[in-house]
Amino acid sequence: MIFYPDNTLIMAPLSGFTDLPYRRSLRRHGCYYAFTEMIDAGSLAYSNPNVPRMLSRGEEEPWLGVQLVGADEAMLLKSVEVLNTYHFDLLDFNLGCPVPKVAKKGAGAVLGRKTDEAARLLELLVKHSRIPVTAKTRIVSEDDPEQTVRLARKLEDAGAQTLTIHGRIKERVYSGPVFHDIIAEVRKAVKIPVVANGGIVNRASWEDALCRSGCTVAMAARGAMGNPWLFDEVRDPDHRPPTLDELADEIALHIGEMTIFYGDEAGFRIARKVVLDYLRGRRFPGALRNRVSFLKSHTDLNEILDEVRQPAAAGRQTGFSPDGIGV
Ligand SMILES: Cc1cc2nc3c(=O)[nH]c(=O)nc-3n(C[C@H](O)[C@H](O)[C@H](O)COP(=O)(O)O)c2cc1C
């Protein structure tokens, strides 16, 4: 069974984000447990050319989980075969993703609602994977904890070694309150560790999630996007927000690594959303964010970072106040 140490904050898999340069940035700030981006079983089975990059692990990465999504038995089996040739610490089965691309294949959150089928497929992964298998899912209902408890028990019986529960139903996607009380019911009902997920944006909301769910481990997602300092803050209550120079330095390192990882053209294109996240909630002017939308060269990046480093204009802050993530 996997026991994450008490009071750990894990980083969530984030599709389109948690690639190797992203995780390196998180790790610079103390993140130990991290995941690849979610990988589609079909892409693995059919050797999509992006797969090796999506599965790449840095030599310095101390621990890395891979997350798999899919609902087709044959593809899942083929993907485990492929994943068995790589070096990961665990295999997480996605039963919570609500996006249409995944839902139309009956995978992710749609599969999470089909308790018996989800458990059957997870059992298959457990049987064939050479590394431990876990699941990440959502609460099934906001009104009836028993439905989520039933799913959790089935997944436990099928061999899941931990369960991460996002405390929102699939219809809410990523907004609305996080039902930590339902996560607490699940935790009490199963023997395997349960990881609480949803709404963690700072040390206070991390403590609140642990306290209300009774879990000893939680998982951050949007609260760490553009804010790897969340991991510093959780380890050290006195950790101060980054200065403007530290913010600019982190962006420079992160995006520099992206251009090495993807090449300049794709690197800068993918980097735009990443840079926007770093600027979000920090009251930078709209004109600067607009420029980021056209980022395509090292010169552009340096000019943007020169502006980021400017001494704070009235009201500008380096503390992070994301909207709409917390409860
Ligand atoms: C951009 C984005 C990408 C995501 N990708 C994944 C993913 O690949 N796998 C997964 O299990 N969850 C994914 N999630 C969901 C998060 O892991 C997390 O469960 C959710 O955001 C709730 O946590 P939060 O309120 O702290 O953000 C994604 C969320 C976002 C916003």
Short mmCIF file of C-alpha atoms and ligand atoms in Angstrom, two decimals:
data_model
loop_
_atom_site.label_atom_id
_atom_site.label_comp_id
_atom_site.label_asym_id
_atom_site.label_seq_id
_atom_site.Cartn_x
_atom_site.Cartn_y
_atom_site.Cartn_z
CA MET A 1 0.00 0.00 0.00
CA ILE A 2 1.21 3.50 -0.76
CA PHE A 3 1.61 5.71 2.26
CA TYR A 4 2.37 9.27 1.46
CA PRO A 5 3.95 10.89 4.51
CA ASP A 6 1.54 12.85 6.69
CA ASN A 7 1.00 16.49 5.82
CA THR A 8 2.17 16.07 2.26
CA LEU A 9 0.93 18.23 -0.55
CA ILE A 10 0.94 16.30 -3.83
CA MET A 11 0.81 17.98 -7.22
CA ALA A 12 -2.08 16.94 -9.47
CA PRO A 13 -1.72 15.72 -13.02
CA LEU A 14 -2.73 18.64 -15.26
CA SER A 15 -3.37 17.92 -18.90
CA GLY A 16 -1.45 20.33 -21.12
CA PHE A 17 0.66 21.56 -18.20
CA THR A 18 2.55 19.09 -16.00
CA ASP A 19 5.25 18.28 -18.50
CA LEU A 20 8.88 17.94 -17.46
CA PRO A 21 9.71 21.69 -17.43
CA TYR A 22 6.54 22.35 -15.39
CA ARG A 23 7.44 19.71 -12.84
CA ARG A 24 11.01 21.03 -12.62
CA SER A 25 9.61 24.40 -11.66
CA LEU A 26 7.41 22.80 -8.99
CA ARG A 27 10.30 20.75 -7.70
CA ARG A 28 12.48 23.84 -7.28
CA HIS A 29 9.93 24.83 -4.64
CA GLY A 30 9.76 21.57 -2.77
CA CYS A 31 7.18 19.48 -4.64
CA TYR A 32 8.17 15.80 -4.26
CA TYR A 33 5.09 13.88 -5.43
CA ALA A 34 4.09 14.81 -8.98
CA PHE A 35 2.42 13.25 -12.00
CA THR A 36 2.81 13.37 -15.75
CA GLU A 37 0.03 14.90 -17.79
CA MET A 38 -2.93 12.57 -18.24
CA ILE A 39 -2.15 10.15 -21.10
CA ASP A 40 -4.83 8.66 -23.28
CA ALA A 41 -4.73 4.88 -23.58
CA GLY A 42 -5.33 5.15 -27.34
CA SER A 43 -2.29 7.41 -27.76
CA LEU A 44 -0.16 4.86 -25.95
CA ALA A 45 -1.61 1.90 -27.79
CA TYR A 46 -1.10 3.56 -31.20
CA SER A 47 2.31 5.08 -30.35
CA ASN A 48 1.26 8.70 -30.83
CA PRO A 49 4.49 10.63 -31.60
CA ASN A 50 3.94 12.90 -28.58
CA VAL A 51 3.98 10.00 -26.15
CA PRO A 52 7.73 9.71 -25.47
CA ARG A 53 7.86 13.40 -24.61
CA MET A 54 4.78 13.14 -22.41
CA LEU A 55 6.33 10.19 -20.58
CA SER A 56 9.80 11.67 -20.19
CA ARG A 57 11.15 11.78 -16.69
CA GLY A 58 14.01 13.99 -15.57
CA GLU A 59 16.99 12.17 -14.08
CA GLU A 60 16.71 14.37 -11.02
CA GLU A 61 13.00 13.63 -10.46
CA PRO A 62 12.75 11.76 -7.16
CA TRP A 63 9.23 10.39 -7.61
CA LEU A 64 6.86 10.42 -10.54
CA GLY A 65 3.44 8.95 -11.16
CA VAL A 66 1.91 8.46 -14.60
CA GLN A 67 -1.78 9.05 -15.17
CA LEU A 68 -3.76 7.01 -17.66
CA VAL A 69 -7.23 7.70 -19.05
CA GLY A 70 -9.32 5.32 -21.12
CA ALA A 71 -12.32 3.02 -21.12
CA ASP A 72 -11.47 0.49 -23.80
CA GLU A 73 -10.20 -2.76 -22.33
CA ALA A 74 -7.88 -3.70 -25.22
CA MET A 75 -6.31 -0.23 -25.34
CA LEU A 76 -5.84 -0.13 -21.61
CA LEU A 77 -4.12 -3.50 -21.69
CA LYS A 78 -1.83 -2.40 -24.49
CA SER A 79 -1.02 0.83 -22.66
CA VAL A 80 -0.05 -0.98 -19.46
CA GLU A 81 2.29 -3.09 -21.55
CA VAL A 82 3.92 0.09 -22.85
CA LEU A 83 4.00 1.75 -19.42
CA ASN A 84 5.64 -1.34 -17.95
CA THR A 85 8.70 -0.54 -20.05
CA TYR A 86 9.06 2.90 -18.44
CA HIS A 87 10.16 3.92 -14.99
CA PHE A 88 7.32 5.37 -12.90
CA ASP A 89 6.51 5.05 -9.23
CA LEU A 90 2.81 4.49 -9.71
CA LEU A 91 0.05 4.33 -12.27
CA ASP A 92 -2.99 6.47 -11.58
CA PHE A 93 -6.27 5.70 -13.36
CA ASN A 94 -8.26 8.81 -14.25
CA LEU A 95 -11.92 8.49 -13.32
CA GLY A 96 -12.66 12.19 -12.94
CA CYS A 97 -11.91 14.07 -16.14
CA PRO A 98 -15.09 15.78 -17.43
CA VAL A 99 -13.83 17.24 -20.73
CA PRO A 100 -15.87 16.31 -23.83
CA LYS A 101 -12.92 14.72 -25.66
CA VAL A 102 -12.61 12.18 -22.83
CA ALA A 103 -16.33 11.91 -22.00
CA LYS A 104 -17.26 10.94 -25.55
CA LYS A 105 -15.05 7.87 -25.22
CA GLY A 106 -16.87 6.94 -22.02
CA ALA A 107 -13.68 7.53 -20.02
CA GLY A 108 -12.72 9.79 -17.09
CA ALA A 109 -15.68 11.10 -15.10
CA VAL A 110 -18.18 9.21 -17.27
CA LEU A 111 -16.48 5.94 -16.36
CA GLY A 112 -16.28 7.12 -12.72
CA ARG A 113 -20.08 7.07 -12.66
CA LYS A 114 -20.18 3.45 -13.89
CA THR A 115 -18.99 1.95 -10.66
CA ASP A 116 -18.79 -1.71 -11.69
CA GLU A 117 -17.13 -1.04 -15.03
CA ALA A 118 -14.64 1.39 -13.47
CA ALA A 119 -13.71 -1.23 -10.87
CA ARG A 120 -13.43 -3.98 -13.48
CA LEU A 121 -11.05 -1.95 -15.64
CA LEU A 122 -9.02 -0.85 -12.65
CA GLU A 123 -8.67 -4.48 -11.57
CA LEU A 124 -7.33 -5.26 -15.03
CA LEU A 125 -4.71 -2.53 -14.69
CA VAL A 126 -3.76 -3.84 -11.26
CA LYS A 127 -3.35 -7.33 -12.65
CA HIS A 128 -1.07 -6.27 -15.51
CA SER A 129 0.83 -3.29 -14.13
CA ARG A 130 4.22 -3.90 -12.57
CA ILE A 131 3.80 -0.78 -10.42
CA PRO A 132 1.07 0.06 -7.89
CA VAL A 133 -2.21 1.36 -9.29
CA THR A 134 -4.24 4.19 -7.76
CA ALA A 135 -7.34 6.09 -8.89
CA LYS A 136 -8.33 9.73 -9.02
CA THR A 137 -12.03 10.37 -9.08
CA ARG A 138 -14.72 12.80 -8.02
CA ILE A 139 -17.56 12.72 -5.57
CA VAL A 140 -20.56 11.13 -7.29
CA SER A 141 -23.32 13.15 -5.60
CA GLU A 142 -23.41 16.28 -3.45
CA ASP A 143 -26.41 15.03 -1.49
CA ASP A 144 -25.75 11.37 -0.91
CA PRO A 145 -22.25 10.45 0.36
CA GLU A 146 -23.14 6.76 0.09
CA GLN A 147 -22.80 6.86 -3.71
CA THR A 148 -19.18 8.01 -3.50
CA VAL A 149 -18.52 5.57 -0.66
CA ARG A 150 -19.83 2.74 -2.84
CA LEU A 151 -17.51 3.71 -5.69
CA ALA A 152 -14.54 4.01 -3.32
CA ARG A 153 -15.18 0.57 -1.78
CA LYS A 154 -15.38 -1.01 -5.21
CA LEU A 155 -12.14 0.61 -6.31
CA GLU A 156 -10.47 -0.49 -3.10
CA ASP A 157 -11.67 -4.05 -3.62
CA ALA A 158 -10.40 -3.89 -7.20
CA GLY A 159 -6.90 -3.18 -5.89
CA ALA A 160 -6.49 0.61 -5.88
CA GLN A 161 -3.74 1.48 -3.42
CA THR A 162 -4.87 5.04 -2.78
CA LEU A 163 -7.83 7.11 -3.89
CA THR A 164 -7.70 10.79 -4.67
CA ILE A 165 -11.11 12.38 -4.41
CA HIS A 166 -11.89 15.71 -6.03
CA GLY A 167 -14.72 17.02 -3.88
CA ARG A 168 -16.86 18.29 -6.76
CA ILE A 169 -19.29 16.38 -8.96
CA LYS A 170 -18.55 16.13 -12.68
CA GLU A 171 -21.34 18.56 -13.60
CA ARG A 172 -19.55 21.31 -11.65
CA VAL A 173 -16.37 20.71 -13.65
CA TYR A 174 -13.91 22.87 -11.60
CA SER A 175 -16.20 25.40 -9.93
CA GLY A 176 -18.36 25.51 -6.85
CA PRO A 177 -17.81 24.30 -3.32
CA VAL A 178 -15.59 21.37 -2.43
CA PHE A 179 -17.45 18.76 -0.39
CA HIS A 180 -14.77 17.82 2.13
CA ASP A 181 -17.41 16.22 4.34
CA ILE A 182 -18.07 13.64 1.61
CA ILE A 183 -14.33 13.03 1.23
CA ALA A 184 -14.33 12.47 5.01
CA GLU A 185 -17.08 9.84 4.69
CA VAL A 186 -15.05 8.03 2.04
CA ARG A 187 -11.91 8.16 4.16
CA LYS A 188 -13.76 6.53 7.05
CA ALA A 189 -15.24 3.84 4.81
CA VAL A 190 -12.04 2.50 3.21
CA LYS A 191 -8.74 1.19 4.56
CA ILE A 192 -6.53 2.63 1.82
CA PRO A 193 -5.24 6.22 2.08
CA VAL A 194 -7.52 8.89 0.67
CA VAL A 195 -6.09 12.11 -0.78
CA ALA A 196 -8.29 15.22 -0.62
CA ASN A 197 -8.41 17.41 -3.72
CA GLY A 198 -10.11 20.69 -4.58
CA GLY A 199 -9.73 24.35 -3.72
CA ILE A 200 -6.21 24.36 -2.28
CA VAL A 201 -4.67 27.75 -3.05
CA ASN A 202 -2.52 28.55 -0.01
CA ARG A 203 -1.43 27.17 3.35
CA ALA A 204 -4.73 28.06 5.01
CA SER A 205 -6.87 26.24 2.44
CA TRP A 206 -4.49 23.26 2.56
CA GLU A 207 -4.88 23.07 6.35
CA ASP A 208 -8.63 23.51 5.97
CA ALA A 209 -8.83 20.66 3.42
CA LEU A 210 -6.91 18.33 5.75
CA CYS A 211 -8.92 19.35 8.77
CA ARG A 212 -12.35 19.03 7.15
CA SER A 213 -11.65 15.80 5.27
CA GLY A 214 -9.61 14.23 8.04
CA CYS A 215 -7.11 13.19 5.35
CA THR A 216 -3.39 13.43 6.05
CA VAL A 217 -2.51 14.15 2.43
CA ALA A 218 -3.96 16.59 -0.08
CA MET A 219 -3.47 17.34 -3.75
CA ALA A 220 -3.08 20.80 -5.26
CA ALA A 221 -4.03 21.71 -8.82
CA ARG A 222 -4.97 25.24 -9.95
CA GLY A 223 -3.58 26.78 -6.78
CA ALA A 224 -0.10 25.80 -7.94
CA MET A 225 -0.56 26.95 -11.53
CA GLY A 226 1.72 29.94 -11.92
CA ASN A 227 2.37 29.59 -8.21
CA PRO A 228 4.97 26.90 -7.44
CA TRP A 229 5.63 28.90 -4.25
CA LEU A 230 2.52 27.15 -2.85
CA PHE A 231 4.83 24.23 -2.00
CA ASP A 232 7.26 26.54 -0.14
CA GLU A 233 4.35 28.04 1.76
CA VAL A 234 3.01 24.68 2.84
CA ARG A 235 6.42 23.62 4.16
CA ASP A 236 7.14 26.93 5.83
CA PRO A 237 4.37 29.15 7.20
CA ASP A 238 6.77 32.10 7.23
CA HIS A 239 7.64 31.77 3.59
CA ARG A 240 7.11 35.14 1.92
CA PRO A 241 5.69 35.60 -1.56
CA PRO A 242 8.24 35.91 -4.37
CA THR A 243 9.70 39.31 -5.17
CA LEU A 244 9.17 40.59 -8.70
CA ASP A 245 12.73 39.53 -9.53
CA GLU A 246 12.13 36.04 -8.15
CA LEU A 247 8.91 35.81 -10.15
CA ALA A 248 10.68 36.88 -13.34
CA ASP A 249 13.61 34.52 -12.66
CA GLU A 250 11.24 31.56 -12.20
CA ILE A 251 9.38 32.39 -15.42
CA ALA A 252 12.71 32.72 -17.27
CA LEU A 253 13.92 29.33 -16.04
CA HIS A 254 10.62 27.58 -16.67
CA ILE A 255 10.10 28.97 -20.18
CA GLY A 256 13.78 28.54 -21.03
CA GLU A 257 13.43 24.84 -20.23
CA MET A 258 10.25 24.65 -22.32
CA THR A 259 12.07 25.98 -25.37
CA ILE A 260 14.78 23.35 -24.91
CA PHE A 261 12.18 20.63 -24.37
CA TYR A 262 9.86 21.55 -27.27
CA GLY A 263 12.09 23.72 -29.48
CA ASP A 264 11.56 27.48 -29.76
CA GLU A 265 8.49 27.54 -31.97
CA ALA A 266 6.30 25.05 -30.10
CA GLY A 267 7.93 25.99 -26.79
CA PHE A 268 6.93 29.66 -26.92
CA ARG A 269 3.47 28.83 -28.24
CA ILE A 270 2.77 26.41 -25.37
CA ALA A 271 4.47 28.79 -22.92
CA ARG A 272 1.91 31.58 -23.42
CA LYS A 273 -0.69 29.99 -21.14
CA VAL A 274 2.02 29.16 -18.61
CA VAL A 275 3.30 32.76 -18.46
CA LEU A 276 -0.28 34.06 -18.20
CA ASP A 277 -0.76 31.84 -15.16
CA TYR A 278 2.33 33.33 -13.52
CA LEU A 279 0.90 36.82 -14.07
CA ARG A 280 -2.66 35.93 -13.04
CA GLY A 281 -3.88 37.24 -9.70
CA ARG A 282 -0.86 39.52 -9.39
CA ARG A 283 -2.45 42.63 -10.85
CA PHE A 284 -0.23 43.09 -13.85
CA PRO A 285 -1.69 45.42 -16.47
CA GLY A 286 -3.87 43.95 -19.21
CA ALA A 287 -1.49 45.33 -21.85
CA LEU A 288 1.31 43.11 -20.52
CA ARG A 289 -0.93 40.05 -20.56
CA ASN A 290 -1.89 40.89 -24.15
CA ARG A 291 1.77 40.89 -25.12
CA VAL A 292 2.16 37.44 -23.62
CA SER A 293 -0.51 36.19 -26.04
CA PHE A 294 1.92 36.97 -28.89
CA LEU A 295 5.06 35.58 -27.22
CA LYS A 296 7.23 33.88 -29.84
CA SER A 297 10.90 34.59 -29.18
CA HIS A 298 13.54 35.03 -26.50
CA THR A 299 13.52 38.76 -27.26
CA ASP A 300 9.75 38.93 -26.58
CA LEU A 301 10.22 36.99 -23.36
CA ASN A 302 13.06 39.24 -22.16
CA GLU A 303 10.99 42.36 -22.84
CA ILE A 304 8.03 40.91 -20.93
CA LEU A 305 10.27 39.93 -18.02
CA ASP A 306 11.86 43.41 -17.93
CA GLU A 307 8.39 44.76 -17.38
CA VAL A 308 7.59 42.12 -14.75
CA ARG A 309 10.70 43.24 -12.84
CA GLN A 310 9.63 46.91 -12.77
CA PRO A 311 9.16 48.12 -9.20
CA ALA A 312 5.56 47.61 -8.22
CA ALA A 313 3.12 50.04 -9.69
CA ALA A 314 0.44 51.07 -7.24
CA GLY A 315 -1.46 48.01 -6.15
CA ARG A 316 0.72 45.46 -7.91
CA GLN A 317 1.46 42.48 -5.75
CA THR A 318 3.50 39.35 -5.92
CA GLY A 319 1.29 37.48 -3.47
CA PHE A 320 -1.12 35.24 -5.27
CA SER A 321 -4.89 35.62 -5.08
CA PRO A 322 -6.50 33.30 -7.59
CA ASP A 323 -10.19 33.73 -8.24
CA GLY A 324 -12.75 30.99 -8.27
CA ILE A 325 -10.58 28.09 -7.10
CA GLY A 326 -11.27 28.13 -3.37
CA VAL A 327 -14.49 27.19 -1.68
C1 LIG B 1 -6.07 22.81 -16.83
C2 LIG B 1 -6.45 21.61 -16.01
C3 LIG B 1 -6.02 20.36 -16.40
C4 LIG B 1 -6.36 19.24 -15.66
N1 LIG B 1 -5.89 18.03 -16.05
C5 LIG B 1 -6.14 16.94 -15.28
C6 LIG B 1 -5.59 15.68 -15.60
O1 LIG B 1 -4.87 15.52 -16.59
N2 LIG B 1 -5.87 14.62 -14.78
C7 LIG B 1 -6.64 14.76 -13.65
O2 LIG B 1 -6.86 13.80 -12.93
N3 LIG B 1 -7.17 15.95 -13.33
C8 LIG B 1 -6.92 17.03 -14.09
N4 LIG B 1 -7.42 18.25 -13.73
C9 LIG B 1 -8.18 18.35 -12.48
C10 LIG B 1 -7.26 18.68 -11.31
O3 LIG B 1 -6.30 17.68 -11.13
C11 LIG B 1 -8.05 18.88 -10.01
O4 LIG B 1 -8.72 17.67 -9.72
C12 LIG B 1 -9.07 20.00 -10.10
O5 LIG B 1 -8.54 21.12 -10.74
C13 LIG B 1 -9.59 20.37 -8.71
O6 LIG B 1 -8.59 20.91 -7.92
P1 LIG B 1 -8.43 22.50 -7.68
O7 LIG B 1 -9.78 23.02 -7.24
O8 LIG B 1 -7.39 22.60 -6.59
O9 LIG B 1 -8.00 23.09 -8.97
C14 LIG B 1 -7.14 19.37 -14.49
C15 LIG B 1 -7.57 20.65 -14.09
C16 LIG B 1 -7.24 21.75 -14.84
C17 LIG B 1 -7.72 23.11 -14.40
#
